Amino acid sequence: GIRFAGVRSVAILSSARRSVSALAKAPRAALPAFRPRGQASRTMASTTPAAAPANGGPIVEDYSGLRVLDEPFRVSGEVVKGFGRGSKELGIPTANLPIESLGAAVDSLESGVYFGWAALSGKGPFKMVMSVGWNPYYKNSKKTIEPHLLHTFEEDFYGEDLRLVVTGYMRPEKDYAGLDELIAAIRGDVTFAWESLDKAPHAALAADPFLSAAAGATTAPASAEAPPADA
């Protein structure tokens, strides 16, 4: 399996089990300013949370559009091997979750960078940051959902059940002049997500029942709405 700088690459089968909760308009959430902390490595066996993810970096992006989702976005699926592009070029492995397998509610999800919690076959919760969209730098032809689990895993977990609870929106997608700028932005996103998840209301959702539900369990609402472009 792929392992680099505290992040494991995961991807979701196109036939993934799914559970999508409604996304409603939500006001911007004003989180207190913070300073990036020192880096630390972690393993699944760890019982004490690390101060910060190993691949976090200084904040370089504008997060003035930060907002909390009124209703978290929930999705689950079976882990398979991903593309590997993020690992080879970015040093931050990316995951692939085909949006067409998750229904119209996910397809309408606004592109951008989100954060939340993840669980793996009952283990966790783990902090995560997730990109949604077309990745302008690579000019993807299809919309993708790429979660990054901010944890070091000592063993492969292909075929296991991955569950995500997305709690907040950080910023829109953007293009970059070069690879170094893209890497710096991603590392800053990791730091910002890591710190934000320690704050209300995100921290409480680490205990969301969906994360510990049995594989295959779903909680699908009657409808879903993407968050607004502006709060």
GROMACS .gro file of C-alpha atoms in nm:
model
  231
    1GLY     CA    1   0.000   0.000   0.000
    2ILE     CA    2   0.100   0.362  -0.034
    3ARG     CA    3   0.228   0.545   0.272
    4PHE     CA    4   0.388   0.890   0.285
    5ALA     CA    5   0.425   1.164   0.542
    6GLY     CA    6   0.144   1.052   0.769
    7VAL     CA    7  -0.125   1.011   0.504
    8ARG     CA    8  -0.256   0.687   0.358
    9SER     CA    9  -0.404   0.678   0.010
   10VAL     CA   10  -0.753   0.530  -0.010
   11ALA     CA   11  -1.019   0.509  -0.278
   12ILE     CA   12  -1.381   0.402  -0.297
   13LEU     CA   13  -1.528   0.141  -0.530
   14SER     CA   14  -1.758   0.271  -0.803
   15SER     CA   15  -2.026   0.046  -0.653
   16ALA     CA   16  -1.972   0.199  -0.311
   17ARG     CA   17  -2.239   0.180  -0.047
   18ARG     CA   18  -2.357   0.529   0.005
   19SER     CA   19  -2.530   0.755   0.248
   20VAL     CA   20  -2.573   1.120   0.164
   21SER     CA   21  -2.723   1.362   0.413
   22ALA     CA   22  -2.879   1.695   0.327
   23LEU     CA   23  -2.653   1.992   0.289
   24ALA     CA   24  -2.819   2.322   0.376
   25LYS     CA   25  -2.718   2.681   0.363
   26ALA     CA   26  -2.501   2.765   0.660
   27PRO     CA   27  -2.348   3.090   0.782
   28ARG     CA   28  -1.976   3.133   0.779
   29ALA     CA   29  -1.815   3.000   1.089
   30ALA     CA   30  -1.559   3.232   1.243
   31LEU     CA   31  -1.297   3.003   1.393
   32PRO     CA   32  -1.030   3.155   1.618
   33ALA     CA   33  -0.698   3.225   1.454
   34PHE     CA   34  -0.430   2.965   1.517
   35ARG     CA   35  -0.065   2.900   1.452
   36PRO     CA   36   0.060   2.578   1.290
   37ARG     CA   37   0.215   2.345   1.543
   38GLY     CA   38   0.517   2.117   1.523
   39GLN     CA   39   0.498   1.800   1.320
   40ALA     CA   40   0.459   1.453   1.468
   41SER     CA   41   0.415   1.103   1.329
   42ARG     CA   42   0.134   0.866   1.429
   43THR     CA   43   0.034   0.503   1.390
   44MET     CA   44  -0.298   0.326   1.415
   45ALA     CA   45  -0.184   0.174   1.744
   46SER     CA   46  -0.137   0.517   1.901
   47THR     CA   47  -0.372   0.607   2.184
   48THR     CA   48  -0.256   0.967   2.232
   49PRO     CA   49  -0.338   1.213   1.948
   50ALA     CA   50  -0.040   1.385   1.788
   51ALA     CA   51  -0.009   1.764   1.804
   52ALA     CA   52  -0.027   1.804   1.426
   53PRO     CA   53  -0.015   1.594   1.108
   54ALA     CA   54   0.330   1.508   0.977
   55ASN     CA   55   0.257   1.662   0.636
   56GLY     CA   56   0.102   1.988   0.756
   57GLY     CA   57   0.256   2.319   0.657
   58PRO     CA   58   0.217   2.695   0.700
   59ILE     CA   59  -0.114   2.852   0.606
   60VAL     CA   60  -0.093   3.013   0.261
   61GLU     CA   61  -0.456   3.017   0.143
   62ASP     CA   62  -0.748   3.248   0.224
   63TYR     CA   63  -1.008   3.072   0.440
   64SER     CA   64  -1.243   3.367   0.477
   65GLY     CA   65  -1.512   3.153   0.309
   66LEU     CA   66  -1.494   2.893   0.586
   67ARG     CA   67  -1.834   2.764   0.691
   68VAL     CA   68  -1.990   2.487   0.892
   69LEU     CA   69  -2.236   2.252   0.721
   70ASP     CA   70  -2.573   2.261   0.897
   71GLU     CA   71  -2.609   1.892   0.822
   72PRO     CA   72  -2.289   1.686   0.780
   73PHE     CA   73  -2.229   1.504   0.455
   74ARG     CA   74  -2.196   1.127   0.513
   75VAL     CA   75  -2.069   0.863   0.274
   76SER     CA   76  -1.919   0.514   0.297
   77GLY     CA   77  -1.758   0.261   0.066
   78GLU     CA   78  -1.504  -0.014   0.025
   79VAL     CA   79  -1.136   0.080   0.003
   80VAL     CA   80  -0.946   0.001  -0.319
   81LYS     CA   81  -0.618   0.120  -0.468
   82GLY     CA   82  -0.618   0.481  -0.587
   83PHE     CA   83  -0.447   0.661  -0.874
   84GLY     CA   84  -0.118   0.721  -0.695
   85ARG     CA   85  -0.063   1.061  -0.858
   86GLY     CA   86  -0.067   1.246  -0.529
   87SER     CA   87   0.192   1.016  -0.381
   88LYS     CA   88   0.432   1.037  -0.676
   89GLU     CA   89   0.410   1.409  -0.752
   90LEU     CA   90   0.283   1.572  -0.435
   91GLY     CA   91   0.414   1.354  -0.157
   92ILE     CA   92   0.054   1.355  -0.033
   93PRO     CA   93  -0.137   1.052  -0.164
   94THR     CA   94  -0.482   1.124  -0.303
   95ALA     CA   95  -0.786   0.900  -0.295
   96ASN     CA   96  -1.043   0.846  -0.567
   97LEU     CA   97  -1.415   0.830  -0.502
   98PRO     CA   98  -1.613   0.821  -0.832
   99ILE     CA   99  -1.885   1.078  -0.789
  100GLU     CA  100  -2.119   0.903  -1.036
  101SER     CA  101  -2.158   0.613  -0.794
  102LEU     CA  102  -2.292   0.835  -0.517
  103GLY     CA  103  -2.597   0.989  -0.678
  104ALA     CA  104  -2.721   1.334  -0.772
  105ALA     CA  105  -2.681   1.475  -0.421
  106VAL     CA  106  -2.305   1.432  -0.437
  107ASP     CA  107  -2.290   1.546  -0.797
  108SER     CA  108  -2.446   1.877  -0.689
  109LEU     CA  109  -2.195   1.921  -0.407
  110GLU     CA  110  -2.005   2.245  -0.453
  111SER     CA  111  -1.645   2.199  -0.560
  112GLY     CA  112  -1.380   2.297  -0.310
  113VAL     CA  113  -1.187   2.174  -0.006
  114TYR     CA  114  -1.373   2.025   0.289
  115PHE     CA  115  -1.278   1.860   0.618
  116GLY     CA  116  -1.428   1.617   0.867
  117TRP     CA  117  -1.387   1.273   1.022
  118ALA     CA  118  -1.321   0.923   0.892
  119ALA     CA  119  -1.347   0.569   1.030
  120LEU     CA  120  -1.207   0.247   0.891
  121SER     CA  121  -1.396  -0.076   0.967
  122GLY     CA  122  -1.482   0.047   1.314
  123LYS     CA  123  -1.138   0.198   1.384
  124GLY     CA  124  -1.103   0.569   1.438
  125PRO     CA  125  -1.216   0.840   1.424
  126PHE     CA  126  -0.939   0.993   1.214
  127LYS     CA  127  -0.924   1.352   1.099
  128MET     CA  128  -0.944   1.402   0.724
  129VAL     CA  129  -0.937   1.671   0.457
  130MET     CA  130  -1.117   1.621   0.125
  131SER     CA  131  -1.110   1.786  -0.216
  132VAL     CA  132  -1.418   1.788  -0.437
  133GLY     CA  133  -1.413   1.894  -0.801
  134TRP     CA  134  -1.200   1.889  -1.115
  135ASN     CA  135  -0.857   1.980  -0.975
  136PRO     CA  136  -0.777   2.276  -1.204
  137TYR     CA  137  -0.400   2.217  -1.185
  138TYR     CA  138  -0.435   1.869  -1.339
  139LYS     CA  139  -0.738   1.967  -1.550
  140ASN     CA  140  -0.939   1.658  -1.464
  141SER     CA  141  -1.217   1.581  -1.710
  142LYS     CA  142  -1.440   1.428  -1.440
  143LYS     CA  143  -1.543   1.553  -1.100
  144THR     CA  144  -1.380   1.358  -0.818
  145ILE     CA  145  -1.395   1.331  -0.440
  146GLU     CA  146  -1.052   1.272  -0.284
  147PRO     CA  147  -1.028   1.222   0.095
  148HIS     CA  148  -0.696   1.224   0.280
  149LEU     CA  149  -0.685   1.043   0.614
  150LEU     CA  150  -0.452   1.233   0.847
  151HIS     CA  151  -0.307   0.927   1.015
  152THR     CA  152  -0.025   0.679   0.958
  153PHE     CA  153  -0.141   0.320   0.907
  154GLU     CA  154   0.102   0.034   0.956
  155GLU     CA  155  -0.088  -0.215   0.739
  156ASP     CA  156  -0.284  -0.209   0.413
  157PHE     CA  157  -0.660  -0.186   0.450
  158TYR     CA  158  -0.785  -0.253   0.098
  159GLY     CA  159  -1.134  -0.402   0.106
  160GLU     CA  160  -1.221  -0.246   0.441
  161ASP     CA  161  -1.518  -0.016   0.499
  162LEU     CA  162  -1.431   0.356   0.490
  163ARG     CA  163  -1.684   0.598   0.637
  164LEU     CA  164  -1.668   0.979   0.609
  165VAL     CA  165  -1.852   1.253   0.797
  166VAL     CA  166  -1.780   1.588   0.631
  167THR     CA  167  -1.842   1.880   0.867
  168GLY     CA  168  -1.701   2.196   0.710
  169TYR     CA  169  -1.614   2.380   0.388
  170MET     CA  170  -1.274   2.552   0.374
  171ARG     CA  171  -1.222   2.716   0.037
  172PRO     CA  172  -1.292   2.686  -0.338
  173GLU     CA  173  -1.073   2.504  -0.587
  174LYS     CA  174  -0.809   2.707  -0.766
  175ASP     CA  175  -0.532   2.668  -1.022
  176TYR     CA  176  -0.163   2.717  -0.944
  177ALA     CA  177   0.133   2.842  -1.145
  178GLY     CA  178   0.349   2.550  -1.041
  179LEU     CA  179   0.363   2.225  -0.849
  180ASP     CA  180   0.539   2.382  -0.550
  181GLU     CA  181   0.251   2.627  -0.502
  182LEU     CA  182   0.000   2.342  -0.516
  183ILE     CA  183   0.195   2.138  -0.260
  184ALA     CA  184   0.222   2.438  -0.026
  185ALA     CA  185  -0.153   2.497  -0.048
  186ILE     CA  186  -0.235   2.133   0.026
  187ARG     CA  187  -0.003   2.123   0.327
  188GLY     CA  188  -0.163   2.439   0.459
  189ASP     CA  189  -0.508   2.287   0.406
  190VAL     CA  190  -0.400   1.987   0.613
  191THR     CA  191  -0.287   2.209   0.900
  192PHE     CA  192  -0.600   2.425   0.885
  193ALA     CA  193  -0.830   2.120   0.879
  194TRP     CA  194  -0.641   1.952   1.163
  195GLU     CA  195  -0.675   2.257   1.388
  196SER     CA  196  -1.036   2.331   1.288
  197LEU     CA  197  -1.149   1.981   1.381
  198ASP     CA  198  -1.041   2.044   1.740
  199LYS     CA  199  -1.297   2.325   1.763
  200ALA     CA  200  -1.675   2.336   1.801
  201PRO     CA  201  -1.893   2.220   1.639
  202HIS     CA  202  -1.661   1.988   1.443
  203ALA     CA  203  -1.496   1.816   1.739
  204ALA     CA  204  -1.825   1.672   1.866
  205LEU     CA  205  -1.891   1.501   1.532
  206ALA     CA  206  -1.597   1.269   1.591
  207ALA     CA  207  -1.859   1.072   1.786
  208ASP     CA  208  -2.112   1.067   1.499
  209PRO     CA  209  -2.288   0.725   1.507
  210PHE     CA  210  -2.239   0.689   1.130
  211LEU     CA  211  -1.867   0.639   1.183
  212SER     CA  212  -1.923   0.333   1.399
  213ALA     CA  213  -2.217   0.189   1.204
  214ALA     CA  214  -2.190  -0.161   1.060
  215ALA     CA  215  -2.054  -0.188   0.706
  216GLY     CA  216  -2.330  -0.132   0.455
  217ALA     CA  217  -2.548   0.074   0.688
  218THR     CA  218  -2.683   0.393   0.533
  219THR     CA  219  -2.861   0.709   0.644
  220ALA     CA  220  -3.001   0.858   0.325
  221PRO     CA  221  -3.226   1.167   0.338
  222ALA     CA  222  -3.506   1.241   0.097
  223SER     CA  223  -3.318   1.529  -0.064
  224ALA     CA  224  -2.992   1.715  -0.057
  225GLU     CA  225  -2.875   2.064  -0.135
  226ALA     CA  226  -2.524   2.186  -0.202
  227PRO     CA  227  -2.386   2.462   0.021
  228PRO     CA  228  -2.401   2.813  -0.128
  229ALA     CA  229  -2.105   2.974  -0.298
  230ASP     CA  230  -2.124   3.259  -0.046
  231ALA     CA  231  -2.228   3.257   0.315
   0.00000   0.00000   0.00000
